[in-house]
Coordinates of C-alpha atoms in Angstrom, one line a residue:
M1 CA 0.0 0.0 0.0
A2 CA 1.3 3.5 -0.9
R3 CA -1.2 6.2 0.0
I4 CA 0.5 9.6 0.2
V5 CA -1.0 12.6 2.0
I6 CA 0.3 16.1 1.5
N7 CA -0.9 18.3 4.3
K8 CA -0.1 22.1 4.2
V9 CA 3.4 21.5 2.8
R10 CA 5.4 24.6 2.3
K11 CA 8.9 25.1 0.8
D12 CA 11.0 28.3 1.1
F13 CA 14.4 29.0 -0.3
G14 CA 15.4 32.0 1.6
D15 CA 12.9 34.8 0.8
F16 CA 11.5 32.8 -2.2
T17 CA 8.5 30.5 -1.7
A18 CA 8.6 27.6 -4.1
V19 CA 5.5 25.8 -2.7
Q20 CA 2.8 27.4 -0.6
E21 CA 0.9 25.2 1.8
S22 CA -0.2 22.5 -0.7
T23 CA -2.8 20.0 0.5
F24 CA -3.9 16.9 -1.5
T25 CA -4.0 13.1 -1.3
I26 CA -2.6 10.5 -3.6
E27 CA -4.5 7.3 -3.3
D28 CA -2.8 3.9 -3.4
G29 CA -2.3 2.7 -7.0
E30 CA -3.1 6.0 -8.6
F31 CA -1.3 7.5 -11.6
F32 CA -1.1 11.0 -10.2
M33 CA -0.1 14.1 -12.3
L34 CA 1.5 17.3 -11.0
L35 CA 0.8 19.7 -13.8
G36 CA 1.7 23.3 -14.4
P37 CA 4.0 25.8 -16.2
S38 CA 7.8 26.0 -15.5
G39 CA 8.6 27.4 -12.0
C40 CA 5.1 26.7 -10.5
G41 CA 6.5 24.4 -7.8
K42 CA 5.5 20.9 -9.2
T43 CA 9.1 19.5 -9.3
T44 CA 9.9 20.9 -5.8
T45 CA 6.7 19.1 -4.6
L46 CA 7.8 15.9 -6.2
R47 CA 11.3 16.2 -4.7
M48 CA 9.8 16.8 -1.2
I49 CA 7.7 13.6 -1.5
A50 CA 10.8 11.6 -2.6
G51 CA 13.0 13.1 0.2
L52 CA 15.4 15.0 -2.1
E53 CA 14.2 18.2 -0.5
L54 CA 12.9 18.7 3.0
P55 CA 9.8 20.9 3.5
T56 CA 10.0 24.1 5.5
S57 CA 6.7 23.2 7.1
G58 CA 3.8 20.8 6.8
E59 CA 3.4 17.0 6.8
I60 CA 4.0 14.2 4.2
L61 CA 2.5 10.9 5.1
L62 CA 3.3 7.6 3.4
D63 CA 0.9 4.8 4.4
G64 CA 0.1 6.8 7.5
E65 CA 3.8 7.3 8.6
E66 CA 5.0 10.9 8.8
I67 CA 8.1 11.0 6.6
S68 CA 8.6 14.8 5.9
Q69 CA 12.0 15.0 7.7
K70 CA 13.3 11.5 6.7
P71 CA 16.1 11.2 4.1
A72 CA 15.3 9.7 0.7
S73 CA 17.1 6.5 1.7
Q74 CA 14.5 5.7 4.3
R75 CA 11.4 6.3 2.2
D76 CA 11.3 3.3 -0.2
I77 CA 10.5 5.6 -3.1
A78 CA 12.1 5.3 -6.6
F79 CA 12.8 8.4 -8.7
V80 CA 13.0 8.5 -12.5
F81 CA 14.7 11.7 -13.8
Q82 CA 14.1 13.5 -17.1
M83 CA 17.6 13.0 -18.4
F84 CA 17.8 9.3 -17.5
A85 CA 20.7 9.6 -15.0
L86 CA 22.2 6.2 -16.1
Y87 CA 25.8 5.1 -15.3
P88 CA 27.6 5.4 -18.7
H89 CA 30.4 3.0 -17.8
M90 CA 27.9 0.2 -17.1
N91 CA 25.9 -1.9 -19.6
V92 CA 22.1 -2.2 -19.4
R93 CA 22.1 -5.2 -17.1
K94 CA 24.5 -3.6 -14.6
N95 CA 22.5 -0.3 -14.6
I96 CA 19.3 -2.1 -13.8
S97 CA 20.8 -4.4 -11.2
Y98 CA 22.8 -1.7 -9.4
P99 CA 20.1 -1.0 -6.7
L100 CA 19.8 -4.7 -5.9
V101 CA 23.6 -5.2 -5.8
S102 CA 23.9 -2.2 -3.4
Q103 CA 21.4 -3.8 -1.1
G104 CA 23.5 -7.0 -1.0
M105 CA 21.0 -9.3 -2.8
R106 CA 22.3 -12.7 -3.8
R107 CA 23.7 -12.9 -7.4
H108 CA 21.2 -15.5 -8.5
D109 CA 18.2 -13.5 -7.3
V110 CA 19.6 -10.4 -8.9
R111 CA 19.9 -12.1 -12.3
A112 CA 16.3 -13.4 -12.0
K113 CA 14.9 -10.0 -11.0
V114 CA 16.7 -8.2 -13.8
L115 CA 15.4 -10.6 -16.4
E116 CA 11.9 -10.3 -15.1
V117 CA 12.0 -6.5 -15.3
A118 CA 13.6 -6.6 -18.8
E119 CA 10.8 -8.8 -20.0
I120 CA 8.2 -6.4 -18.7
L121 CA 9.9 -3.5 -20.5
G122 CA 10.8 -5.4 -23.7
I123 CA 14.5 -4.9 -23.4
V124 CA 15.9 -8.4 -22.9
D125 CA 17.9 -8.2 -26.1
L126 CA 19.6 -5.0 -24.8
L127 CA 20.8 -6.3 -21.5
D128 CA 24.5 -6.7 -22.5
R129 CA 24.7 -3.6 -24.6
P130 CA 26.4 -0.3 -23.4
V131 CA 23.9 2.4 -22.5
G132 CA 25.8 5.0 -24.6
G133 CA 24.6 3.5 -27.9
L134 CA 20.9 3.3 -27.0
S135 CA 18.1 5.5 -28.4
G136 CA 16.4 7.9 -26.1
G137 CA 13.4 5.7 -25.8
D138 CA 15.5 2.7 -24.8
R139 CA 17.5 4.7 -22.3
Q140 CA 14.2 5.7 -20.7
R141 CA 13.2 2.1 -20.5
V142 CA 16.5 1.3 -18.8
A143 CA 15.9 4.1 -16.3
L144 CA 12.4 2.8 -15.6
G145 CA 13.9 -0.7 -15.1
R146 CA 16.3 0.5 -12.5
A147 CA 13.4 2.0 -10.6
I148 CA 11.0 -0.9 -11.0
V149 CA 13.5 -3.6 -10.0
R150 CA 13.4 -2.5 -6.4
N151 CA 9.7 -3.0 -6.0
P152 CA 9.4 0.4 -4.2
K153 CA 6.2 1.7 -2.5
A154 CA 5.9 4.5 -5.0
F155 CA 7.4 5.9 -8.2
M156 CA 8.3 9.6 -8.6
M157 CA 8.8 10.7 -12.3
D158 CA 10.1 14.1 -13.2
E159 CA 9.1 14.8 -16.8
P160 CA 10.6 11.4 -17.9
L161 CA 9.5 11.9 -21.5
G162 CA 10.6 15.5 -21.9
A163 CA 13.8 14.6 -23.8
L164 CA 12.1 12.4 -26.4
D165 CA 10.8 13.5 -29.8
A166 CA 7.0 13.9 -30.3
E167 CA 6.4 10.5 -31.9
F168 CA 8.4 8.5 -29.3
R169 CA 6.9 10.6 -26.6
E170 CA 3.4 9.6 -27.5
R171 CA 4.4 5.9 -27.8
M172 CA 6.2 5.9 -24.4
A173 CA 3.2 7.7 -22.7
E174 CA 1.0 4.7 -23.8
E175 CA 3.7 2.2 -22.6
L176 CA 4.1 4.0 -19.2
R177 CA 0.3 4.0 -18.6
S178 CA 0.1 0.3 -19.6
L179 CA 3.0 -0.5 -17.4
H180 CA 1.4 1.3 -14.5
D181 CA -1.9 -0.6 -15.0
R182 CA -0.1 -4.0 -14.9
M183 CA 1.9 -3.2 -11.8
G184 CA -0.7 -1.2 -9.9
A185 CA 2.0 0.9 -8.1
T186 CA 1.4 4.4 -6.9
T187 CA 3.0 6.8 -9.5
V188 CA 3.5 10.6 -9.1
Y189 CA 4.4 12.2 -12.5
V190 CA 5.5 15.8 -13.1
T191 CA 4.7 17.4 -16.5
H192 CA 4.0 20.8 -18.1
D193 CA 2.1 19.1 -20.9
Q194 CA -1.6 19.3 -20.3
L195 CA -2.4 16.7 -23.0
E196 CA 0.0 14.3 -21.4
A197 CA -1.6 14.8 -18.0
M198 CA -5.1 14.4 -19.4
Q199 CA -4.1 11.2 -21.4
M200 CA -2.3 9.4 -18.5
G201 CA -3.6 10.7 -15.2
D202 CA -6.2 9.3 -12.8
K203 CA -6.0 12.6 -10.8
I204 CA -4.4 15.9 -11.6
V205 CA -3.1 18.7 -9.4
V206 CA -2.8 21.9 -11.3
M207 CA -0.2 24.3 -9.8
N208 CA 0.6 28.0 -10.6
N209 CA 2.9 30.4 -8.8
A210 CA 3.6 27.9 -5.9
V211 CA -0.1 27.4 -5.3
V212 CA -2.4 24.4 -5.9
E213 CA -5.1 25.9 -8.2
Q214 CA -7.2 22.7 -8.5
F215 CA -7.2 19.0 -7.7
G216 CA -9.5 16.4 -9.3
T217 CA -9.9 13.9 -12.1
P218 CA -9.1 15.0 -15.7
Q219 CA -12.8 15.4 -16.5
E220 CA -13.4 17.5 -13.4
V221 CA -10.5 19.8 -14.1
Y222 CA -11.6 20.1 -17.8
D223 CA -15.3 20.5 -17.3
K224 CA -15.3 22.5 -14.0
P225 CA -12.2 24.6 -13.8
A226 CA -11.8 26.3 -10.4
S227 CA -10.0 29.4 -11.8
L228 CA -9.3 31.4 -14.9
F229 CA -5.8 30.0 -14.9
V230 CA -7.0 26.4 -15.0
A231 CA -9.6 27.1 -17.6
D232 CA -7.0 28.8 -19.8
F233 CA -4.2 26.3 -19.2
I234 CA -6.2 23.1 -19.8
G235 CA -7.6 22.4 -23.3
S236 CA -6.5 23.0 -26.8
P237 CA -7.9 25.5 -27.7
S238 CA -8.4 26.7 -24.2
M239 CA -11.7 27.8 -22.7
N240 CA -13.3 31.0 -24.3
F241 CA -13.8 34.0 -22.0
L242 CA -16.6 36.6 -22.6
R243 CA -16.5 39.6 -20.2
F244 CA -19.6 41.4 -19.0
N245 CA -20.8 43.4 -16.0
G246 CA -24.1 42.2 -14.6
A247 CA -25.8 39.6 -12.5
V248 CA -27.6 36.3 -12.6
E249 CA -30.7 36.8 -10.6
K250 CA -31.6 34.2 -8.0
G251 CA -33.7 31.5 -9.6
A252 CA -32.9 32.7 -13.1
T253 CA -31.5 30.5 -15.8
T254 CA -30.4 33.3 -18.2
V255 CA -27.9 36.2 -18.5
S256 CA -27.9 39.0 -21.0
L257 CA -25.0 39.5 -23.4
E258 CA -25.3 42.6 -25.5
G259 CA -29.0 42.5 -25.0
Q260 CA -29.3 38.8 -26.1
V261 CA -30.6 36.3 -23.6
I262 CA -28.2 33.4 -23.0
D263 CA -29.2 30.2 -21.1
V264 CA -27.0 29.3 -18.1
P265 CA -27.3 26.4 -15.5
Q266 CA -29.6 27.2 -12.6
Q267 CA -26.8 26.6 -10.1
L268 CA -25.0 29.8 -11.3
A269 CA -27.9 32.0 -10.1
G270 CA -26.8 34.7 -7.7
A271 CA -23.5 35.5 -9.3
S272 CA -22.9 39.2 -9.8
G273 CA -20.3 41.9 -10.5
D274 CA -17.5 41.9 -13.1
L275 CA -18.1 38.4 -14.5
I276 CA -16.4 36.3 -17.1
F277 CA -18.6 33.9 -19.0
G278 CA -16.5 30.8 -19.8
V279 CA -17.3 28.1 -22.4
R280 CA -15.3 25.4 -24.1
P281 CA -14.9 25.6 -28.0
E282 CA -16.8 22.4 -28.6
K283 CA -19.8 23.7 -26.6
I284 CA -20.3 26.6 -29.0
I285 CA -22.9 26.0 -31.7
L286 CA -23.2 28.2 -34.8
N287 CA -26.9 28.8 -35.0
D288 CA -28.5 31.3 -37.4
S289 CA -31.5 31.7 -35.2
S290 CA -29.4 33.1 -32.3
G291 CA -29.5 36.8 -31.8
Y292 CA -25.9 36.8 -30.3
R293 CA -23.7 37.2 -33.3
G294 CA -20.1 37.6 -34.3
E295 CA -17.8 38.0 -37.3
V296 CA -15.8 35.0 -38.6
L297 CA -12.1 35.9 -38.6
A298 CA -10.6 32.6 -39.6
A299 CA -11.2 28.8 -40.0
E300 CA -8.6 26.2 -39.3
Y301 CA -9.2 22.8 -40.9
L302 CA -8.2 19.8 -38.7
G303 CA -9.6 16.8 -40.6
T304 CA -12.8 15.8 -38.8
T305 CA -13.3 19.2 -37.2
Q306 CA -12.4 22.8 -37.8
I307 CA -11.6 25.7 -35.3
V308 CA -13.5 28.8 -36.2
T309 CA -12.3 32.1 -34.7
I310 CA -15.1 34.6 -34.2
K311 CA -15.1 38.2 -33.0
T312 CA -18.0 39.1 -30.7
A313 CA -18.9 42.3 -28.8
N314 CA -17.5 40.6 -25.6
G315 CA -14.3 39.2 -27.0
V316 CA -12.8 36.8 -29.6
V317 CA -13.9 33.1 -29.2
K318 CA -12.9 29.9 -30.9
A319 CA -15.6 27.3 -31.8
R320 CA -14.8 23.7 -32.6
I321 CA -17.4 22.5 -35.3
N322 CA -17.7 19.8 -37.9
A323 CA -15.3 20.0 -40.8
D324 CA -18.2 19.9 -43.3
Q325 CA -20.0 22.9 -41.9
V326 CA -19.3 25.8 -44.3
V327 CA -18.2 29.2 -42.9
T328 CA -16.7 32.1 -44.7
T329 CA -14.2 34.7 -43.5
G330 CA -16.1 38.0 -42.8
E331 CA -19.5 36.2 -42.4
L332 CA -21.8 37.1 -39.5
V333 CA -22.9 34.0 -37.6
G334 CA -25.2 33.4 -34.7
L335 CA -23.7 31.7 -31.6
S336 CA -25.5 29.6 -29.0
F337 CA -24.0 27.7 -26.0
V338 CA -24.6 24.4 -24.2
P339 CA -25.9 25.8 -20.9
E340 CA -24.6 23.0 -18.7
S341 CA -21.1 23.6 -19.9
I342 CA -20.9 27.3 -18.9
T343 CA -18.7 28.5 -16.0
L344 CA -18.9 32.0 -14.6
F345 CA -15.8 33.5 -13.1
D346 CA -15.4 36.5 -10.8
E347 CA -13.0 38.7 -12.8
P348 CA -11.2 40.4 -9.8
S349 CA -10.3 37.2 -8.1
G350 CA -10.1 34.9 -11.1
K351 CA -12.1 32.2 -9.2
A352 CA -15.0 30.3 -10.6
N353 CA -18.5 30.7 -9.1
L354 CA -18.3 28.3 -6.2
S355 CA -21.9 27.0 -6.4
V356 CA -21.2 25.2 -9.7
L357 CA -18.2 23.2 -8.3
N358 CA -18.1 20.3 -5.9
Q359 CA -16.0 20.9 -2.8
D360 CA -13.6 18.1 -3.7
V361 CA -12.5 19.8 -7.0
L362 CA -12.0 23.3 -5.5
N363 CA -8.7 24.9 -4.5
N364 CA -6.2 22.7 -2.8
G365 CA -8.4 19.6 -3.0
R366 CA -8.4 19.1 0.7
S367 CA -9.5 15.7 1.8

């Protein structure tokens, strides 16, 4: 079992705060993603879990045991680095077996364990080859093998696919997820790539400027972003934002944009002030009967779909529509929105209207 609890963990480097009181829980067997832009604190959080950095304050629990001040050697956690960190003077077999040899395991048992791991990773034919002549993908498999061979309680992975080209990266992402599903081990994975996080993760923590912005499943983070940052960072294209000043009356199910009535979910009733109306591109429908209109600026063909850029009175939006729907640059089109997909944000704070979000997907994901 490897349930990891992060409770109000903070990390300061002098006057600089790298992580600010993060709180979330990684359940046993989860593939857990730490997602955010460079410098947001995700790698520092990973290193604190692994014991490579000690937190300034807060608790880290592994299977109920408080480990925040224990060194890495006492945590039974394996770390996979972005740049592989292999021993160049050793061949593949010796790289994988090194942790077991260091622990004093018998030679026969080491050979059997290395062979077992190599079969899982499909690198049996590479065992006697020097690591220097391997491709990036094979080196990453060797690095994974060295971590797996120990049977640790949890795996920490710091952008392990970052050094691979796009095609190899996609293939290795599938292999990593498949490997995780077969082994069932708790995995914490750092990435700045939101597509990678959505593709691989069971849960996602989105970080920005040392703060946990949101914690939840990929669908929760995509459908119900807790802040403007999350809504903008997740999705390609990202969520559209239409600014307006007004209110959603209690009990009402509509708002007025430029005099046109737009349906919204009833749970958004009561929001007021400087509001931002958020909607995903695939939830915008080009509808001639709608009174809310905009001018088509461009259309980007993507095979089965196209992305249409439209200028409205409240801002520019992107709509994802079928490729066979005909639109022309300069054309005025009507826009309607799927009501249940709408999120309202408070512009000054950047936070979503709290009534539309479940408590377990709000800031910090406290459990």
